C-alpha cells in the first residue's frame, strides 16, 4: 500500500532532505524554484514547475491526474482540467527533452496519471559548475547582452575609424611632401 504524500508535511516529503535535486543533467534549486540543465537555466512556468515537484515527490510512483488537478487549481476554479493537465505535462516534457512515445523521465499511466522514471538525488550542495570555459562564456554573453560591454564595443569602433583616418592623413601628407621635393619641375617655369 502506498503512503499518501502531504506536500505541507516535512516528514512525508522526501524532497525536504536537501535544497538541490539532481535528475540526470538537470538540477532543481528548491529554494529559488529554478531548474538548470548542465548549468544553463531553463524557464518553467509555475504550474509546470509544480507538476515536476509532484512527480519528484513520488519517484517511481503514480501521480494521479486528480492529485495534479488539486495541486494546480483551487477547488472553485472552473477549467477543462483534463486538457490543462495534458498541456502542462507536455510543456514539462518539452522542457526536459522528453517524449510520451519513448519516455526517459515521465511515463503516462493510461487513465491514471504519470510516473517519474528516474530517481532523483537530493543534496544540500549544488552540483559542481559546468567547465569553467562554458561558465565564463555564459558570463561574457550575459555581459554583452545586458549592455555592459556595448560601450566598450563603441570605443573599439571609434578607435579603428580614428586609426584609418590618421593613416589616410599621414599618407596624403607624405605624398604631398614627396611630390613637392622630388617631382620634376615643368620646363616653362
C-alpha positions as a Markdown table, in Angstrom:
| # | Residue | x | y | z |
|---|---|---|---|---|
| 1 | Unk | 0.0 | 0.0 | 0.0 |
| 2 | Unk | 1.4 | 3.4 | -1.0 |
| 3 | Unk | 1.7 | 6.2 | 1.5 |
| 4 | Unk | -0.1 | 9.4 | 0.7 |
| 5 | Unk | 2.2 | 12.4 | 0.3 |
| 6 | Unk | 1.3 | 15.6 | 2.0 |
| 7 | Unk | 3.3 | 18.5 | 0.4 |
| 8 | Unk | 3.0 | 20.6 | 3.6 |
| 9 | Unk | 4.4 | 17.9 | 5.8 |
| 10 | Unk | 8.2 | 17.8 | 6.1 |
| 11 | Unk | 8.1 | 14.2 | 7.4 |
| 12 | Unk | 6.4 | 12.8 | 4.3 |
| 13 | Unk | 8.1 | 14.9 | 1.7 |
| 14 | Unk | 11.3 | 13.2 | 0.5 |
| 15 | Unk | 12.4 | 16.5 | -1.1 |
| 16 | Unk | 12.9 | 18.1 | 2.3 |
| 17 | Unk | 16.2 | 16.3 | 2.8 |
| 18 | Unk | 18.1 | 18.9 | 0.8 |
| 19 | Unk | 17.9 | 22.1 | -1.2 |
| 20 | Unk | 19.0 | 20.7 | -4.6 |
| 21 | Unk | 17.5 | 17.9 | -6.6 |
| 22 | Unk | 19.6 | 16.3 | -9.3 |
| 23 | Unk | 17.8 | 14.5 | -12.1 |
| 24 | Unk | 20.2 | 13.4 | -14.9 |
| 25 | Unk | 21.7 | 16.6 | -16.4 |
| 26 | Unk | 19.1 | 18.7 | -14.6 |
| 27 | Unk | 19.4 | 20.4 | -11.2 |
| 28 | Unk | 16.5 | 21.9 | -9.4 |
| 29 | Unk | 17.1 | 24.5 | -6.7 |
| 30 | Unk | 14.0 | 24.2 | -4.5 |
| 31 | Unk | 14.7 | 27.4 | -2.6 |
| 32 | Unk | 14.9 | 29.6 | -5.8 |
| 33 | Unk | 12.4 | 27.3 | -7.7 |
| 34 | Unk | 14.8 | 27.2 | -10.7 |
| 35 | Unk | 15.8 | 24.3 | -12.9 |
| 36 | Unk | 19.1 | 24.2 | -14.8 |
| 37 | Unk | 20.4 | 21.8 | -17.5 |
| 38 | Unk | 24.2 | 21.5 | -17.5 |
| 39 | Unk | 24.4 | 24.9 | -15.8 |
| 40 | Unk | 22.0 | 26.6 | -18.2 |
| 41 | Unk | 18.8 | 28.0 | -16.7 |
| 42 | Unk | 15.5 | 26.7 | -18.1 |
| 43 | Unk | 12.3 | 28.7 | -17.8 |
| 44 | Unk | 9.4 | 26.8 | -16.4 |
| 45 | Unk | 6.0 | 28.3 | -15.8 |
| 46 | Unk | 4.6 | 28.0 | -12.3 |
| 47 | Unk | 2.2 | 25.1 | -13.0 |
| 48 | Unk | 4.9 | 23.2 | -15.0 |
| 49 | Unk | 7.3 | 23.5 | -12.0 |
| 50 | Unk | 4.5 | 22.3 | -9.7 |
| 51 | Unk | 3.9 | 19.2 | -11.8 |
| 52 | Unk | 7.7 | 18.5 | -11.8 |
| 53 | Unk | 7.7 | 18.8 | -8.0 |
| 54 | Unk | 4.7 | 16.5 | -7.6 |
| 55 | Unk | 6.5 | 13.8 | -9.7 |
| 56 | Unk | 9.7 | 14.3 | -7.8 |
| 57 | Unk | 7.9 | 13.7 | -4.5 |
| 58 | Unk | 6.8 | 10.2 | -5.7 |
| 59 | Unk | 9.6 | 8.8 | -7.9 |
| 60 | Unk | 8.6 | 5.5 | -9.4 |
| 61 | Unk | 5.0 | 6.0 | -8.1 |
| 62 | Unk | 2.0 | 7.2 | -9.9 |
| 63 | Unk | 0.9 | 10.8 | -9.5 |
| 64 | Unk | -2.8 | 10.7 | -10.4 |
| 65 | Unk | -4.5 | 13.2 | -12.7 |
| 66 | Unk | -6.7 | 14.0 | -9.7 |
| 67 | Unk | -3.7 | 14.8 | -7.5 |
| 68 | Unk | -2.4 | 17.2 | -10.2 |
| 69 | Unk | -5.8 | 18.8 | -10.5 |
| 70 | Unk | -5.9 | 19.5 | -6.7 |
| 71 | Unk | -2.4 | 20.7 | -6.7 |
| 72 | Unk | -2.6 | 23.1 | -9.7 |
| 73 | Unk | -6.1 | 24.6 | -9.3 |
| 74 | Unk | -8.1 | 25.7 | -6.3 |
| 75 | Unk | -11.4 | 23.9 | -5.8 |
| 76 | Unk | -13.5 | 26.8 | -7.1 |
| 77 | Unk | -11.6 | 27.1 | -10.4 |
| 78 | Unk | -13.6 | 26.1 | -13.4 |
| 79 | Unk | -11.4 | 25.0 | -16.3 |
| 80 | Unk | -11.1 | 21.9 | -18.6 |
| 81 | Unk | -8.8 | 20.0 | -16.1 |
| 82 | Unk | -8.0 | 17.1 | -18.4 |
| 83 | Unk | -6.8 | 19.4 | -21.3 |
| 84 | Unk | -4.9 | 21.7 | -18.9 |
| 85 | Unk | -3.2 | 18.7 | -17.1 |
| 86 | Unk | -2.2 | 17.3 | -20.5 |
| 87 | Unk | -0.9 | 20.7 | -21.7 |
| 88 | Unk | 1.1 | 21.3 | -18.5 |
| 89 | Unk | 2.7 | 17.8 | -18.6 |
| 90 | Unk | 3.5 | 18.2 | -22.3 |
| 91 | Unk | 5.2 | 21.6 | -21.5 |
| 92 | Unk | 7.3 | 19.8 | -18.8 |
| 93 | Unk | 8.2 | 17.0 | -21.3 |
| 94 | Unk | 9.3 | 19.6 | -23.8 |
| 95 | Unk | 11.5 | 21.4 | -21.2 |
| 96 | Unk | 13.1 | 18.1 | -20.3 |
| 97 | Unk | 13.5 | 17.0 | -23.9 |
| 98 | Unk | 11.3 | 14.0 | -23.2 |
| 99 | Unk | 8.5 | 12.4 | -25.3 |
| 100 | Unk | 5.4 | 10.4 | -24.5 |
| 101 | Unk | 6.3 | 7.8 | -27.2 |
| 102 | Unk | 9.7 | 7.0 | -25.8 |
| 103 | Unk | 9.8 | 8.4 | -22.3 |
| 104 | Unk | 13.0 | 8.9 | -20.4 |
| 105 | Unk | 11.7 | 10.9 | -17.5 |
| 106 | Unk | 7.8 | 10.9 | -17.5 |
| 107 | Unk | 5.7 | 7.9 | -18.3 |
| 108 | Unk | 2.0 | 8.2 | -18.9 |
| 109 | Unk | 0.0 | 5.6 | -17.0 |
| 110 | Unk | -3.2 | 5.4 | -19.1 |
| 111 | Unk | -6.4 | 6.6 | -17.3 |
| 112 | Unk | -4.4 | 7.1 | -14.1 |
| 113 | Unk | -1.7 | 9.7 | -14.3 |
| 114 | Unk | 2.0 | 9.9 | -14.6 |
| 115 | Unk | 5.2 | 8.3 | -13.2 |
| 116 | Unk | 8.7 | 9.7 | -12.9 |
| 117 | Unk | 11.0 | 7.0 | -14.3 |
| 118 | Unk | 14.3 | 8.4 | -13.0 |
| 119 | Unk | 15.1 | 8.5 | -9.3 |
| 120 | Unk | 16.3 | 12.0 | -8.2 |
| 121 | Unk | 19.3 | 12.6 | -6.0 |
| 122 | Unk | 18.6 | 15.1 | -3.2 |
| 123 | Unk | 21.6 | 17.0 | -1.8 |
| 124 | Unk | 22.3 | 20.1 | 0.3 |
| 125 | Unk | 25.1 | 21.3 | -2.0 |
| 126 | Unk | 24.8 | 22.2 | -5.7 |
| 127 | Unk | 26.3 | 20.2 | -8.5 |
| 128 | Unk | 29.8 | 21.4 | -9.4 |
| 129 | Unk | 29.6 | 24.1 | -12.1 |
| 130 | Unk | 30.0 | 23.2 | -15.7 |
| 131 | Unk | 33.5 | 23.5 | -17.1 |
| 132 | Unk | 34.9 | 27.0 | -16.4 |
| 133 | Unk | 35.2 | 27.8 | -20.1 |
| 134 | Unk | 31.5 | 27.3 | -20.6 |
| 135 | Unk | 30.7 | 29.2 | -17.4 |
| 136 | Unk | 32.9 | 32.1 | -18.5 |
| 137 | Unk | 31.4 | 32.1 | -22.0 |
| 138 | Unk | 28.0 | 32.4 | -20.4 |
| 139 | Unk | 29.2 | 35.3 | -18.2 |
| 140 | Unk | 30.5 | 37.1 | -21.2 |
| 141 | Unk | 27.3 | 36.5 | -23.1 |
| 142 | Unk | 25.3 | 37.9 | -20.2 |
| 143 | Unk | 27.6 | 41.0 | -20.0 |
| 144 | Unk | 27.3 | 41.6 | -23.7 |
| 145 | Unk | 23.5 | 41.1 | -23.8 |
| 146 | Unk | 23.0 | 43.2 | -20.7 |
| 147 | Unk | 24.6 | 46.2 | -22.4 |
| 148 | Unk | 27.7 | 46.5 | -20.1 |
| 149 | Unk | 30.0 | 45.6 | -22.9 |
| 150 | Unk | 28.3 | 47.8 | -25.5 |
| 151 | Unk | 30.2 | 51.0 | -24.6 |
| 152 | Unk | 33.5 | 49.1 | -25.0 |
| 153 | Unk | 32.4 | 48.0 | -28.4 |
| 154 | Unk | 31.6 | 51.5 | -29.5 |
| 155 | Unk | 35.1 | 52.8 | -28.3 |
| 156 | Unk | 36.8 | 50.0 | -30.3 |
| 157 | Unk | 34.9 | 51.0 | -33.4 |
| 158 | Unk | 35.7 | 54.7 | -32.9 |
| 159 | Unk | 39.4 | 53.8 | -32.3 |
| 160 | Unk | 39.6 | 51.7 | -35.5 |
| 161 | Unk | 38.0 | 54.5 | -37.6 |
| 162 | Unk | 40.4 | 57.1 | -36.0 |
| 163 | Unk | 43.4 | 54.9 | -36.9 |
| 164 | Unk | 42.2 | 54.6 | -40.5 |
| 165 | Unk | 41.7 | 58.4 | -40.8 |
| 166 | Unk | 45.1 | 59.1 | -39.3 |
| 167 | Unk | 46.7 | 56.7 | -41.7 |
| 168 | Unk | 45.0 | 58.4 | -44.7 |
| 169 | Unk | 46.1 | 61.8 | -43.5 |
| 170 | Unk | 49.6 | 60.6 | -43.0 |
| 171 | Unk | 49.6 | 59.1 | -46.4 |
| 172 | Unk | 48.3 | 62.3 | -48.0 |
| 173 | Unk | 50.9 | 64.4 | -46.2 |
| 174 | Unk | 53.8 | 62.1 | -47.3 |
| 175 | Unk | 52.5 | 62.1 | -50.8 |
| 176 | Unk | 52.4 | 65.9 | -50.9 |
| 177 | Unk | 55.9 | 66.2 | -49.5 |
| 178 | Unk | 57.3 | 63.7 | -52.0 |
| 179 | Unk | 55.6 | 65.5 | -54.9 |
| 180 | Unk | 56.9 | 68.9 | -53.8 |
| 181 | Unk | 60.5 | 67.7 | -53.3 |
| 182 | Unk | 61.0 | 65.0 | -55.9 |
| 183 | Unk | 58.6 | 65.7 | -58.7 |
| 184 | Unk | 60.3 | 67.1 | -61.8 |
| 185 | Unk | 59.7 | 70.8 | -62.5 |
| 186 | Unk | 58.0 | 71.8 | -65.7 |
| 187 | Unk | 60.3 | 73.3 | -68.3 |
| 188 | Unk | 58.3 | 76.5 | -68.8 |
| 189 | Unk | 58.9 | 77.7 | -65.2 |
